[in-house]
Amino acid sequence: MTLVQHHDDLIATAAAIALPGKGLLAADESTPTIGKRLAGVGVENNEAMRRAYRSLLVTTDGLADFISGVILYEETLFQDADDGLPMVEHLQKRGLIPGIKVDMGVQPLAGGCAGETWCTGLAGLQDRAARYYARGARFAKWRAVLRISEAGAPSELAIRENAWGLARYARTVQEEGLVPIVEPEILMDGDHAIETTAARQEAVLKAVYAALAENGVLLEGSLLKPSMTTAGASHHALQSPRQVGRITVQTLKRAVPAAVPGILFLSGGLGEEEASVYLDAINREGRRSPWHLGFSYGRALQQSCLKHWHGSDVAAGQAALLARARANSEASLGAYQPGSQPSDGDSLFVAGYSY
Ligand code: 13P
């Protein structure tokens, strides 16, 4: 197929994902990464337990009140839930749009600064995208990772390589009818100030949108998934939610075209409540911005769910998931009352987190 054939559907899908009060549940952890999350609650990482946990997620009634779609890992897209029905069918039945992580992880960037990476997965992507579409996926995710360091990261090389990879991916999956979620994550690792993040992120986003333009990506049929503009995780000074809201919106306004319908933040290691409070502050600041400012959280939507489930208690896990989904839905409208929903107090920051 071609992008032109999918033009109207891409725009309609992107708009449906970015509806007011909605966001995405990122449940696309690779098998090693979900293993770490399961180990955190004492559950073995085998196919049966991954199926059980993800069955819990996709069978949560009422989730569609707050969530428009769910990002899956390939295993889950083709897997049946505990009751024998395909996971995708559960999502579709509940009005949730299935999505799929299509990158194949990051590799060290030769010639870059220490710790810099590039994102793999372009080879064979168009065929995979066609297969995912046929199975019911309607959007895709590709996570490029950048870091800020005293050694000079993000280097010009890392910015260009990762921007180009995102653009090639976005164009390729649009040809097959999948809305690309463009994710240039800037890791929270480091002790830099929020102003440093803002300057680096602005440069990264401008490079990303220049590359998307060069590749003829249909912006109206795409979504951005950035990290919030925050200080490094080990920065000495406290940042207020208002400051995060103000600087995040400023950075986005300087770099993201108004044609993009929605910006769905990742949580990146923020705690559950923190991720909601910051999103709320961003929406209060960005009321008149051109985009829907929502969420696409992994850790910040799943931590208390995992803990309450603990390998067996499905009802408790689903209640915890719904509570955080509701909190983030309200935050995406700038209407969240801090502390009004239960949350897990754990720090979710992991140095150099991989997905
Ligand atoms: P976190 O919200 O856990 O950062 O994950 C979102 C995601 O999908 C990262 O690629």
XYZ file of C-alpha atoms and ligand atoms in Angstrom:
365
model
C 0.000 0.000 0.000
C 1.034 3.647 0.014
C 0.764 6.573 2.349
C -1.700 8.247 -0.009
C -4.090 5.274 0.228
C -3.992 5.443 4.027
C -4.018 9.258 4.245
C -7.502 9.759 5.725
C -7.347 6.732 8.027
C -3.986 7.816 9.448
C -5.425 11.216 10.322
C -8.565 9.670 11.829
C -6.567 7.181 13.924
C -4.173 9.832 15.243
C -7.157 11.993 16.199
C -8.878 9.047 17.904
C -5.765 8.333 19.985
C -5.407 11.993 20.960
C -8.994 12.533 22.152
C -9.475 14.931 25.077
C -8.997 13.172 28.409
C -7.348 10.128 26.829
C -3.868 8.680 26.627
C -2.050 5.431 25.900
C -1.082 2.536 28.106
C 2.450 1.462 27.136
C 2.512 -2.281 27.783
C 5.184 -3.030 25.187
C 8.040 -4.073 27.454
C 10.369 -6.498 25.712
C 10.621 -9.962 27.260
C 13.782 -9.139 29.280
C 12.285 -5.825 30.482
C 8.928 -7.276 31.565
C 11.039 -9.895 33.353
C 12.512 -7.169 35.549
C 9.062 -5.731 36.275
C 7.712 -9.196 37.164
C 10.758 -9.986 39.298
C 9.985 -6.806 41.244
C 6.786 -8.476 42.491
C 8.299 -11.955 42.816
C 6.737 -13.427 39.668
C 8.607 -15.693 37.267
C 9.134 -14.453 33.689
C 7.599 -17.238 31.602
C 5.009 -17.183 28.814
C 2.161 -18.178 31.118
C 2.816 -15.351 33.581
C 3.330 -12.761 30.840
C 0.008 -13.911 29.352
C -1.693 -13.735 32.737
C -0.444 -10.228 33.448
C -1.246 -8.871 30.016
C -4.656 -10.580 30.056
C -5.354 -8.551 33.190
C -4.463 -5.344 31.339
C -6.526 -5.981 28.192
C -9.624 -7.228 30.051
C -9.931 -4.204 32.350
C -13.504 -3.015 31.888
C -13.853 0.763 31.906
C -10.266 1.377 30.822
C -11.495 2.987 27.588
C -12.993 5.834 29.649
C -9.410 7.057 30.171
C -7.247 5.218 27.643
C -7.548 5.329 23.851
C -5.030 2.626 22.950
C -2.514 0.116 24.239
C 1.022 -0.389 22.919
C 1.838 -4.087 22.754
C 4.983 -6.108 22.342
C 4.963 -8.479 19.349
C 4.397 -11.532 21.551
C 1.193 -10.004 22.954
C -0.159 -8.874 19.581
C -0.227 -12.484 18.402
C -1.090 -14.043 21.778
C -4.408 -15.288 23.118
C -5.565 -14.096 26.511
C -6.243 -16.521 29.384
C -9.807 -17.103 28.111
C -8.586 -18.144 24.638
C -9.656 -14.924 22.855
C -6.864 -13.025 21.089
C -5.546 -10.114 23.174
C -6.239 -7.764 20.243
C -9.887 -8.792 20.192
C -10.248 -7.906 23.856
C -8.885 -4.454 23.105
C -11.085 -3.925 20.053
C -14.192 -5.115 21.917
C -13.542 -2.524 24.593
C -12.909 0.308 22.140
C -9.144 0.368 22.720
C -6.876 0.785 19.687
C -4.077 -1.807 19.515
C -0.545 -0.542 18.817
C 2.796 -2.240 18.435
C 6.398 -1.516 19.365
C 8.365 -1.956 16.133
C 11.907 -0.928 17.016
C 14.354 -3.705 17.821
C 16.199 -1.925 20.609
C 19.287 0.263 20.738
C 22.943 -0.416 19.963
C 26.091 1.550 20.893
C 26.677 4.449 18.490
C 30.171 4.130 16.977
C 31.742 7.591 16.928
C 29.328 9.000 19.494
C 29.952 10.016 23.118
C 30.186 7.361 25.831
C 26.826 5.645 26.303
C 25.198 7.014 23.152
C 23.064 4.710 21.052
C 21.201 4.352 17.781
C 17.939 2.517 17.329
C 17.668 -0.633 15.202
C 14.711 -2.185 13.370
C 14.470 -0.658 9.889
C 15.396 -3.800 7.960
C 12.205 -5.643 7.026
C 10.081 -3.030 8.789
C 7.609 -2.521 5.970
C 6.770 -6.239 5.839
C 6.414 -6.419 9.604
C 4.209 -3.311 9.594
C 1.920 -4.939 7.014
C 1.672 -8.075 9.177
C 0.909 -6.033 12.299
C -1.760 -4.055 10.450
C -3.367 -7.279 9.218
C -3.486 -8.484 12.828
C -5.310 -5.319 13.943
C -2.580 -2.873 14.998
C -3.306 0.698 13.945
C -0.311 2.549 15.378
C 3.359 1.879 16.049
C 6.071 3.028 18.414
C 9.826 3.493 17.903
C 11.895 4.601 20.872
C 15.127 6.457 20.137
C 17.163 7.246 23.222
C 19.362 10.267 23.860
C 21.260 11.255 26.967
C 22.741 14.414 28.406
C 26.295 14.196 29.708
C 29.248 16.396 30.589
C 31.179 14.539 27.890
C 29.035 16.308 25.280
C 25.992 14.105 24.787
C 23.762 14.421 22.945
C 26.373 14.713 20.205
C 25.488 16.118 16.798
C 26.023 12.599 15.448
C 23.552 11.027 17.906
C 20.958 13.717 17.222
C 21.190 13.248 13.461
C 21.286 9.462 13.507
C 18.330 9.129 15.882
C 16.266 11.805 14.117
C 16.860 10.096 10.777
C 15.939 6.674 12.157
C 12.693 8.057 13.586
C 11.840 9.669 10.257
C 12.577 6.543 8.184
C 10.477 4.484 10.610
C 7.599 6.987 10.579
C 7.440 7.128 6.795
C 7.739 3.352 6.463
C 4.916 2.464 8.850
C 2.631 5.160 7.417
C 2.940 3.410 4.039
C 1.306 0.403 5.732
C -1.419 2.337 7.559
C 0.116 2.554 11.035
C 0.215 5.913 12.836
C 3.811 6.413 13.991
C 4.439 7.423 17.565
C 7.698 9.326 17.273
C 9.623 8.887 20.507
C 12.894 10.720 21.000
C 13.370 10.028 24.714
C 15.918 12.073 26.610
C 16.946 10.023 29.629
C 16.676 11.613 33.073
C 20.141 10.277 34.022
C 22.500 13.063 35.126
C 22.739 16.063 37.437
C 22.058 18.786 34.840
C 19.629 21.664 35.413
C 16.218 21.904 33.731
C 17.473 24.707 31.449
C 20.122 22.346 30.051
C 17.467 19.739 29.267
C 15.338 22.409 27.590
C 18.166 23.545 25.294
C 19.170 19.987 24.322
C 15.597 18.832 23.848
C 14.782 21.789 21.649
C 17.725 20.902 19.372
C 16.690 17.232 19.289
C 13.045 17.989 18.437
C 13.992 20.458 15.717
C 16.244 17.821 14.135
C 13.470 15.235 14.371
C 10.915 17.454 12.615
C 13.426 18.473 9.939
C 14.043 14.768 9.225
C 10.307 13.993 9.218
C 9.759 16.776 6.683
C 12.594 15.480 4.495
C 10.937 12.049 4.462
C 7.461 13.373 3.639
C 5.888 12.118 6.868
C 2.220 13.070 7.186
C 2.346 15.066 10.436
C -1.441 15.050 10.907
C -1.241 11.260 10.954
C 1.570 11.056 13.507
C 2.015 11.621 17.245
C 4.973 12.727 19.359
C 6.029 10.916 22.517
C 8.657 13.028 24.275
C 10.030 13.039 27.764
C 8.936 15.967 29.902
C 11.467 18.766 30.219
C 12.858 18.109 33.698
C 16.179 18.462 35.490
C 18.467 15.413 35.595
C 17.434 12.793 38.165
C 20.422 13.637 40.417
C 20.222 17.427 40.085
C 20.598 19.064 43.486
C 17.713 21.576 43.365
C 14.032 20.691 43.603
C 11.856 21.550 40.624
C 8.252 22.596 40.998
C 5.493 21.126 38.823
C 4.789 24.654 37.602
C 8.366 25.040 36.415
C 8.220 21.687 34.600
C 4.908 22.707 33.018
C 6.175 26.079 31.885
C 9.503 24.894 30.435
C 8.039 21.784 28.812
C 5.392 23.806 26.969
C 7.981 26.427 25.994
C 10.275 23.750 24.524
C 7.449 22.113 22.584
C 6.158 25.422 21.221
C 9.604 26.215 19.883
C 10.074 22.901 18.105
C 6.887 20.934 17.362
C 4.735 21.859 14.335
C 1.102 22.707 15.070
C 0.055 20.101 12.469
C 0.908 17.327 14.950
C -2.400 16.447 16.648
C -1.108 15.107 19.930
C 1.850 14.955 22.272
C 1.788 11.955 24.592
C 4.481 12.061 27.246
C 6.412 9.051 28.489
C 6.904 8.788 32.236
C 10.622 8.030 32.025
C 11.146 7.046 35.659
C 8.902 9.641 37.305
C 6.851 8.209 40.157
C 3.162 7.488 39.544
C 1.842 10.547 41.359
C 4.653 12.785 40.088
C 3.879 11.826 36.471
C 0.225 12.843 36.994
C 1.036 16.087 38.810
C 3.526 17.163 36.132
C 1.103 16.307 33.317
C -1.555 18.343 35.070
C 0.851 21.303 35.338
C 1.756 20.980 31.642
C -1.928 21.135 30.732
C -2.611 24.126 32.943
C 0.302 25.911 31.250
C -0.536 24.684 27.757
C -4.283 25.304 27.651
C -4.012 27.319 24.463
C -1.370 25.160 22.778
C -2.267 23.590 19.423
C -1.905 19.975 20.550
C -3.615 17.511 22.832
C -1.148 17.066 25.720
C -1.667 13.530 26.988
C 0.219 10.530 28.263
C 1.678 7.275 27.041
C 2.938 5.852 30.296
C 4.488 2.486 30.979
C 5.926 2.413 34.472
C 3.735 5.235 35.834
C 0.543 3.353 34.872
C 1.619 -0.134 35.833
C 3.574 0.001 39.062
C 0.727 -0.220 41.588
C -1.160 -2.518 39.229
C 1.734 -4.999 39.232
C 2.079 -4.804 42.993
C -1.617 -5.293 43.720
C -1.865 -8.133 41.228
C 1.214 -9.827 42.665
C 0.834 -12.786 40.343
C -2.807 -13.630 41.157
C -5.155 -10.855 42.329
C -6.622 -9.690 39.019
C -9.385 -7.516 40.522
C -6.935 -5.600 42.743
C -4.528 -5.107 39.836
C -7.283 -3.802 37.574
C -8.570 -1.427 40.254
C -5.060 0.010 40.695
C -4.637 0.396 36.928
C -7.988 2.179 36.631
C -7.075 4.548 39.465
C -3.882 5.727 37.755
C -5.588 5.818 34.342
C -8.284 8.081 35.804
C -5.659 10.304 37.468
C -3.806 10.769 34.185
C -6.999 11.332 32.235
C -7.884 14.160 34.624
C -4.314 15.482 34.432
C -4.530 15.583 30.634
C -7.450 17.994 31.085
C -5.575 20.067 33.676
C -8.122 18.950 36.272
C -6.229 16.536 38.523
C -6.532 16.939 42.275
C -3.127 15.769 43.613
C -3.467 12.752 45.870
C -7.087 12.093 44.900
C -6.211 8.646 43.499
C -4.142 5.946 45.209
C -0.567 5.600 43.950
C 2.599 3.719 44.664
C 5.293 5.793 46.331
C 8.246 3.890 44.810
C 10.825 5.670 42.733
C 10.570 4.259 39.222
C 13.843 5.718 38.024
C 16.339 3.173 36.694
C 19.682 4.416 35.353
C 19.947 3.874 31.568
C 16.493 2.227 31.391
C 15.862 0.128 28.299
C 12.430 -0.859 27.018
P 7.708 4.788 30.647
O 6.455 5.576 30.853
O 7.892 3.654 31.604
O 8.936 5.649 30.498
O 7.552 4.036 29.265
C 6.931 4.557 28.198
C 7.489 3.956 26.974
O 6.785 3.395 26.181
C 8.921 4.079 26.751
O 9.249 3.689 25.470
